Coordinates of C-alpha atoms in Angstrom, one line a residue:
M1027 CA -40.9 11.8 37.9
M1028 CA -42.1 8.7 36.0
M1029 CA -45.0 8.1 38.5
C1030 CA -46.2 11.7 37.8
A1031 CA -46.1 11.2 34.1
I1032 CA -48.1 7.9 34.4
A1033 CA -50.6 9.6 36.7
E1034 CA -51.0 12.4 34.2
L1035 CA -51.4 9.9 31.3
Q1036 CA -54.1 8.0 33.2
A1037 CA -55.9 11.3 34.1
Y1038 CA -55.8 12.4 30.5
C1039 CA -57.2 9.0 29.3
E1040 CA -60.0 9.0 32.0
D1041 CA -61.0 12.7 31.5
D1042 CA -60.2 13.7 28.0
L1043 CA -60.7 10.4 26.2
S1044 CA -63.5 8.9 28.2
E1045 CA -66.0 9.3 25.3
E1046 CA -63.6 8.0 22.7
K1047 CA -63.0 4.4 21.7
I1048 CA -59.2 4.1 21.7
A1049 CA -56.5 1.6 22.5
L1050 CA -52.8 2.2 23.0
I1051 CA -50.2 0.0 21.4
F1052 CA -46.6 0.7 22.3
Y1053 CA -43.6 -0.4 20.2
E1054 CA -40.1 0.7 19.6
T1055 CA -38.9 1.9 16.2
P1056 CA -36.4 -0.8 15.1
T1057 CA -34.1 1.7 13.5
D1058 CA -31.2 3.9 14.7
P1059 CA -30.8 4.3 17.6
P1060 CA -31.1 0.6 18.5
P1061 CA -34.2 -0.2 20.7
Q1062 CA -33.6 0.1 24.4
G1063 CA -36.4 -2.2 25.6
F1064 CA -39.4 -1.4 27.7
D1065 CA -39.0 -0.5 31.4
I1066 CA -40.8 -3.2 33.3
T1067 CA -41.8 -0.7 36.0
V1068 CA -43.5 1.5 33.5
L1069 CA -45.3 -1.5 32.0
Q1070 CA -46.5 -2.6 35.4
Q1071 CA -47.9 0.9 36.0
L1072 CA -49.6 0.8 32.6
A1073 CA -51.1 -2.6 33.3
R1074 CA -53.1 -0.9 36.2
F1075 CA -55.0 1.2 33.7
S1076 CA -58.6 0.2 33.5
D1077 CA -59.1 2.2 30.3
P1078 CA -57.9 2.5 27.6
P1079 CA -56.8 -1.0 26.7
I1080 CA -53.0 -1.1 26.3
A1081 CA -50.8 -3.6 24.5
I1082 CA -47.2 -3.8 23.5
V1083 CA -45.3 -5.1 20.5
V1084 CA -42.0 -6.7 21.6
P1085 CA -39.1 -8.7 20.0
A1086 CA -39.6 -11.4 22.7
L1087 CA -42.3 -12.0 25.2
L1088 CA -41.8 -10.5 28.7
A1089 CA -42.8 -13.0 31.4
E1090 CA -43.2 -10.3 34.0
C1091 CA -45.5 -8.1 31.9
Q1092 CA -49.3 -8.3 32.4
L1093 CA -50.2 -6.3 29.3
P1094 CA -51.2 -8.1 26.1
Q1095 CA -48.1 -8.7 24.0
F1096 CA -47.6 -9.2 20.3
L1097 CA -44.3 -10.4 18.8
E1098 CA -42.9 -8.0 16.2
T1099 CA -41.6 -11.0 14.2
D1100 CA -45.1 -12.6 14.0
S1101 CA -46.1 -13.0 10.3
N1102 CA -49.7 -12.4 11.4
L1103 CA -48.9 -9.3 13.6
I1104 CA -51.4 -7.0 12.0
A1105 CA -54.1 -9.6 11.9
N1106 CA -53.5 -10.5 15.5
I1107 CA -53.6 -6.9 16.6
L1108 CA -56.8 -6.3 14.6
Q1109 CA -58.3 -9.4 16.3
W1110 CA -57.4 -8.1 19.7
L1111 CA -59.1 -4.8 18.9
H1112 CA -62.1 -6.6 17.6
N1113 CA -62.4 -8.6 20.8
L1114 CA -62.3 -5.4 22.8
E1115 CA -65.6 -4.4 21.3
R1116 CA -67.4 -7.5 22.7

């Protein structure tokens, strides 16, 4: 089921968003219910996307994740994300 959803997301991004400049940034809402964490299998599938660029915001870096990661506790979080987005345009 998950593979189907990932394939549909990739097809949507490739077909419907191919003319748009977008980036996807995934994060968990830190409120009730408590965050469950990202599924590494899903992250590995998302890392295979060639477009759009995808990043995640996490409480601690995930060594097995190939996506760009930003720490949610970083005092420069927004600036770092904006810099990443800016670098994508180069």
